[in-house]
Amino acid sequence: MKTILLVEDNPDILENTAELLEIVGYRVHKAKNGLDGIAEAKRIRPDLILCDIVMPEADGYEVLRQLKGNRDNSDIPLVFISASVEQKDVDAAMGRGASGYLRKPFETTELFKLVETIMGL
């Protein structure tokens, strides 16, 4: 079973997205802010990280920077999930090493397709 770490400060989005992923067979670990996400990623080494950008404690860019800077975690794909629809924000995220970008609100099929593509399923 593939493991996904979901890092999201909005409790409704966190719980709903986790539930959707669990229904289709993923093991989901949750973190409510960037610092918790960094710690959890180091602890469990997930197959994929889905991460909001604007969060307290540490934003998504800091999560990405810290994990990519640690050789034990640098190969974990990280997909940003953000409400920003600006192309410059997508480009900035991808330029920093993100594996993908999903705009909120997203359709369930978009989420599943992106996860499957990143994980090579």
PDB file of N, CA and C in Angstrom, residues 32-87:
ATOM      1  N   LYS A  32      -0.886  19.205  10.081  1.00  0.00           N
ATOM      2  CA  LYS A  32      -1.706  20.418  10.032  1.00  0.00           C
ATOM      3  C   LYS A  32      -0.906  21.694   9.788  1.00  0.00           C
ATOM      4  N   ASN A  33       0.405  21.577   9.685  1.00  0.00           N
ATOM      5  CA  ASN A  33       1.238  22.737   9.345  1.00  0.00           C
ATOM      6  C   ASN A  33       2.571  22.256   8.782  1.00  0.00           C
ATOM      7  N   GLY A  34       3.370  23.197   8.326  1.00  0.00           N
ATOM      8  CA  GLY A  34       4.625  22.846   7.671  1.00  0.00           C
ATOM      9  C   GLY A  34       5.628  22.157   8.575  1.00  0.00           C
ATOM     10  N   LEU A  35       5.771  22.620   9.801  1.00  0.00           N
ATOM     11  CA  LEU A  35       6.735  21.995  10.717  1.00  0.00           C
ATOM     12  C   LEU A  35       6.343  20.552  11.025  1.00  0.00           C
ATOM     13  N   ASP A  36       5.062  20.330  11.265  1.00  0.00           N
ATOM     14  CA  ASP A  36       4.598  18.960  11.497  1.00  0.00           C
ATOM     15  C   ASP A  36       4.815  18.106  10.244  1.00  0.00           C
ATOM     16  N   GLY A  37       4.613  18.704   9.083  1.00  0.00           N
ATOM     17  CA  GLY A  37       4.816  17.988   7.828  1.00  0.00           C
ATOM     18  C   GLY A  37       6.257  17.560   7.629  1.00  0.00           C
ATOM     19  N   ILE A  38       7.193  18.452   7.943  1.00  0.00           N
ATOM     20  CA  ILE A  38       8.612  18.113   7.816  1.00  0.00           C
ATOM     21  C   ILE A  38       8.964  16.950   8.740  1.00  0.00           C
ATOM     22  N   ALA A  39       8.535  17.048   9.992  1.00  0.00           N
ATOM     23  CA  ALA A  39       8.825  15.996  10.973  1.00  0.00           C
ATOM     24  C   ALA A  39       8.202  14.661  10.556  1.00  0.00           C
ATOM     25  N   GLU A  40       6.964  14.703  10.104  1.00  0.00           N
ATOM     26  CA  GLU A  40       6.270  13.474   9.717  1.00  0.00           C
ATOM     27  C   GLU A  40       6.911  12.849   8.476  1.00  0.00           C
ATOM     28  N   ALA A  41       7.317  13.665   7.526  1.00  0.00           N
ATOM     29  CA  ALA A  41       7.978  13.145   6.322  1.00  0.00           C
ATOM     30  C   ALA A  41       9.275  12.433   6.679  1.00  0.00           C
ATOM     31  N   LYS A  42      10.024  12.999   7.595  1.00  0.00           N
ATOM     32  CA  LYS A  42      11.280  12.368   8.018  1.00  0.00           C
ATOM     33  C   LYS A  42      11.004  11.073   8.782  1.00  0.00           C
ATOM     34  N   ARG A  43       9.922  11.045   9.522  1.00  0.00           N
ATOM     35  CA  ARG A  43       9.583   9.877  10.324  1.00  0.00           C
ATOM     36  C   ARG A  43       9.083   8.698   9.486  1.00  0.00           C
ATOM     37  N   ILE A  44       8.203   8.978   8.525  1.00  0.00           N
ATOM     38  CA  ILE A  44       7.548   7.876   7.799  1.00  0.00           C
ATOM     39  C   ILE A  44       8.075   7.639   6.389  1.00  0.00           C
ATOM     40  N   ARG A  45       8.809   8.590   5.825  1.00  0.00           N
ATOM     41  CA  ARG A  45       9.278   8.495   4.433  1.00  0.00           C
ATOM     42  C   ARG A  45       8.150   8.066   3.486  1.00  0.00           C
ATOM     43  N   PRO A  46       7.184   8.948   3.238  1.00  0.00           N
ATOM     44  CA  PRO A  46       6.040   8.594   2.382  1.00  0.00           C
ATOM     45  C   PRO A  46       6.465   8.440   0.921  1.00  0.00           C
ATOM     46  N   ASP A  47       5.575   7.849   0.155  1.00  0.00           N
ATOM     47  CA  ASP A  47       5.814   7.716  -1.285  1.00  0.00           C
ATOM     48  C   ASP A  47       5.534   9.019  -2.017  1.00  0.00           C
ATOM     49  N   LEU A  48       4.702   9.874  -1.419  1.00  0.00           N
ATOM     50  CA  LEU A  48       4.313  11.143  -2.025  1.00  0.00           C
ATOM     51  C   LEU A  48       3.880  12.110  -0.931  1.00  0.00           C
ATOM     52  N   ILE A  49       4.186  13.393  -1.130  1.00  0.00           N
ATOM     53  CA  ILE A  49       3.725  14.442  -0.219  1.00  0.00           C
ATOM     54  C   ILE A  49       2.831  15.391  -1.008  1.00  0.00           C
ATOM     55  N   LEU A  50       1.639  15.630  -0.498  1.00  0.00           N
ATOM     56  CA  LEU A  50       0.735  16.640  -1.035  1.00  0.00           C
ATOM     57  C   LEU A  50       0.746  17.773  -0.022  1.00  0.00           C
ATOM     58  N   CYS A  51       1.123  18.976  -0.451  1.00  0.00           N
ATOM     59  CA  CYS A  51       1.414  20.042   0.496  1.00  0.00           C
ATOM     60  C   CYS A  51       0.826  21.378   0.065  1.00  0.00           C
ATOM     61  N   ASP A  52       0.095  21.998   0.971  1.00  0.00           N
ATOM     62  CA  ASP A  52      -0.378  23.362   0.772  1.00  0.00           C
ATOM     63  C   ASP A  52       0.854  24.284   0.748  1.00  0.00           C
ATOM     64  N   ILE A  53       0.702  25.479   0.248  1.00  0.00           N
ATOM     65  CA  ILE A  53       1.818  26.431   0.240  1.00  0.00           C
ATOM     66  C   ILE A  53       1.697  27.413   1.397  1.00  0.00           C
ATOM     67  N   VAL A  54       0.555  28.052   1.548  1.00  0.00           N
ATOM     68  CA  VAL A  54       0.393  29.074   2.588  1.00  0.00           C
ATOM     69  C   VAL A  54      -0.109  28.401   3.864  1.00  0.00           C
ATOM     70  N   MET A  55       0.811  28.274   4.848  1.00  0.00           N
ATOM     71  CA  MET A  55       0.496  27.620   6.122  1.00  0.00           C
ATOM     72  C   MET A  55       1.281  28.283   7.243  1.00  0.00           C
ATOM     73  N   PRO A  56       0.815  28.101   8.474  1.00  0.00           N
ATOM     74  CA  PRO A  56       1.576  28.607   9.616  1.00  0.00           C
ATOM     75  C   PRO A  56       2.783  27.705   9.912  1.00  0.00           C
ATOM     76  N   GLU A  57       3.651  28.198  10.756  1.00  0.00           N
ATOM     77  CA  GLU A  57       4.842  27.477  11.233  1.00  0.00           C
ATOM     78  C   GLU A  57       5.929  27.390  10.159  1.00  0.00           C
ATOM     79  N   ALA A  58       5.610  26.862   9.014  1.00  0.00           N
ATOM     80  CA  ALA A  58       6.529  26.801   7.873  1.00  0.00           C
ATOM     81  C   ALA A  58       5.657  26.652   6.638  1.00  0.00           C
ATOM     82  N   ASP A  59       5.910  27.468   5.618  1.00  0.00           N
ATOM     83  CA  ASP A  59       5.093  27.358   4.412  1.00  0.00           C
ATOM     84  C   ASP A  59       5.552  26.172   3.560  1.00  0.00           C
ATOM     85  N   GLY A  60       4.813  25.911   2.513  1.00  0.00           N
ATOM     86  CA  GLY A  60       5.127  24.779   1.644  1.00  0.00           C
ATOM     87  C   GLY A  60       6.502  24.865   1.019  1.00  0.00           C
ATOM     88  N   TYR A  61       6.948  26.074   0.699  1.00  0.00           N
ATOM     89  CA  TYR A  61       8.283  26.223   0.125  1.00  0.00           C
ATOM     90  C   TYR A  61       9.364  25.813   1.121  1.00  0.00           C
ATOM     91  N   GLU A  62       9.137  26.108   2.395  1.00  0.00           N
ATOM     92  CA  GLU A  62      10.092  25.701   3.429  1.00  0.00           C
ATOM     93  C   GLU A  62      10.072  24.184   3.606  1.00  0.00           C
ATOM     94  N   VAL A  63       8.903  23.584   3.537  1.00  0.00           N
ATOM     95  CA  VAL A  63       8.810  22.124   3.598  1.00  0.00           C
ATOM     96  C   VAL A  63       9.629  21.522   2.463  1.00  0.00           C
ATOM     97  N   LEU A  64       9.422  22.008   1.262  1.00  0.00           N
ATOM     98  CA  LEU A  64      10.157  21.505   0.101  1.00  0.00           C
ATOM     99  C   LEU A  64      11.654  21.717   0.268  1.00  0.00           C
ATOM    100  N   ARG A  65      12.058  22.914   0.698  1.00  0.00           N
ATOM    101  CA  ARG A  65      13.478  23.222   0.851  1.00  0.00           C
ATOM    102  C   ARG A  65      14.140  22.283   1.858  1.00  0.00           C
ATOM    103  N   GLN A  66      13.496  22.100   2.984  1.00  0.00           N
ATOM    104  CA  GLN A  66      14.087  21.251   4.026  1.00  0.00           C
ATOM    105  C   GLN A  66      14.178  19.792   3.595  1.00  0.00           C
ATOM    106  N   LEU A  67      13.151  19.309   2.940  1.00  0.00           N
ATOM    107  CA  LEU A  67      13.181  17.904   2.532  1.00  0.00           C
ATOM    108  C   LEU A  67      14.138  17.660   1.375  1.00  0.00           C
ATOM    109  N   LYS A  68      14.188  18.580   0.437  1.00  0.00           N
ATOM    110  CA  LYS A  68      15.123  18.412  -0.686  1.00  0.00           C
ATOM    111  C   LYS A  68      16.569  18.572  -0.224  1.00  0.00           C
ATOM    112  N   GLY A  69      16.777  19.299   0.876  1.00  0.00           N
ATOM    113  CA  GLY A  69      18.116  19.495   1.410  1.00  0.00           C
ATOM    114  C   GLY A  69      18.600  18.357   2.290  1.00  0.00           C
ATOM    115  N   ASN A  70      17.767  17.364   2.513  1.00  0.00           N
ATOM    116  CA  ASN A  70      18.109  16.221   3.352  1.00  0.00           C
ATOM    117  C   ASN A  70      18.171  14.994   2.446  1.00  0.00           C
ATOM    118  N   ARG A  71      19.346  14.416   2.303  1.00  0.00           N
ATOM    119  CA  ARG A  71      19.483  13.340   1.305  1.00  0.00           C
ATOM    120  C   ARG A  71      18.581  12.139   1.579  1.00  0.00           C
ATOM    121  N   ASP A  72      18.178  11.935   2.826  1.00  0.00           N
ATOM    122  CA  ASP A  72      17.277  10.827   3.145  1.00  0.00           C
ATOM    123  C   ASP A  72      15.860  11.063   2.638  1.00  0.00           C
ATOM    124  N   ASN A  73      15.517  12.315   2.368  1.00  0.00           N
ATOM    125  CA  ASN A  73      14.165  12.649   1.932  1.00  0.00           C
ATOM    126  C   ASN A  73      14.116  13.346   0.581  1.00  0.00           C
ATOM    127  N   SER A  74      15.237  13.596  -0.014  1.00  0.00           N
ATOM    128  CA  SER A  74      15.286  14.424  -1.227  1.00  0.00           C
ATOM    129  C   SER A  74      14.598  13.797  -2.430  1.00  0.00           C
ATOM    130  N   ASP A  75      14.412  12.484  -2.428  1.00  0.00           N
ATOM    131  CA  ASP A  75      13.794  11.819  -3.574  1.00  0.00           C
ATOM    132  C   ASP A  75      12.274  11.666  -3.454  1.00  0.00           C
ATOM    133  N   ILE A  76      11.690  12.132  -2.343  1.00  0.00           N
ATOM    134  CA  ILE A  76      10.237  12.021  -2.179  1.00  0.00           C
ATOM    135  C   ILE A  76       9.551  13.091  -3.037  1.00  0.00           C
ATOM    136  N   PRO A  77       8.694  12.691  -3.963  1.00  0.00           N
ATOM    137  CA  PRO A  77       7.991  13.695  -4.763  1.00  0.00           C
ATOM    138  C   PRO A  77       7.039  14.525  -3.902  1.00  0.00           C
ATOM    139  N   LEU A  78       7.023  15.826  -4.154  1.00  0.00           N
ATOM    140  CA  LEU A  78       6.144  16.739  -3.436  1.00  0.00           C
ATOM    141  C   LEU A  78       5.305  17.503  -4.445  1.00  0.00           C
ATOM    142  N   VAL A  79       3.996  17.446  -4.254  1.00  0.00           N
ATOM    143  CA  VAL A  79       3.045  18.161  -5.109  1.00  0.00           C
ATOM    144  C   VAL A  79       2.412  19.262  -4.273  1.00  0.00           C
ATOM    145  N   PHE A  80       2.475  20.485  -4.780  1.00  0.00           N
ATOM    146  CA  PHE A  80       1.829  21.594  -4.096  1.00  0.00           C
ATOM    147  C   PHE A  80       0.347  21.620  -4.436  1.00  0.00           C
ATOM    148  N   ILE A  81      -0.457  21.916  -3.418  1.00  0.00           N
ATOM    149  CA  ILE A  81      -1.890  22.137  -3.586  1.00  0.00           C
ATOM    150  C   ILE A  81      -2.139  23.563  -3.113  1.00  0.00           C
ATOM    151  N   SER A  82      -2.604  24.412  -4.007  1.00  0.00           N
ATOM    152  CA  SER A  82      -2.741  25.822  -3.660  1.00  0.00           C
ATOM    153  C   SER A  82      -3.958  26.454  -4.322  1.00  0.00           C
ATOM    154  N   ALA A  83      -4.476  27.473  -3.672  1.00  0.00           N
ATOM    155  CA  ALA A  83      -5.610  28.218  -4.225  1.00  0.00           C
ATOM    156  C   ALA A  83      -5.166  29.219  -5.284  1.00  0.00           C
ATOM    157  N   SER A  84      -3.878  29.467  -5.392  1.00  0.00           N
ATOM    158  CA  SER A  84      -3.392  30.435  -6.377  1.00  0.00           C
ATOM    159  C   SER A  84      -3.575  29.895  -7.791  1.00  0.00           C
ATOM    160  N   VAL A  85      -4.113  30.739  -8.660  1.00  0.00           N
ATOM    161  CA  VAL A  85      -4.301  30.347 -10.052  1.00  0.00           C
ATOM    162  C   VAL A  85      -3.324  31.085 -10.969  1.00  0.00           C
ATOM    163  N   GLU A  86      -2.433  31.843 -10.375  1.00  0.00           N
ATOM    164  CA  GLU A  86      -1.461  32.614 -11.154  1.00  0.00           C
ATOM    165  C   GLU A  86      -0.390  31.690 -11.738  1.00  0.00           C
ATOM    166  N   GLN A  87      -0.145  31.803 -13.024  1.00  0.00           N
ATOM    167  CA  GLN A  87       0.862  30.967 -13.662  1.00  0.00           C
ATOM    168  C   GLN A  87       2.250  31.202 -13.069  1.00  0.00           C
TER     169      GLN A  87
END
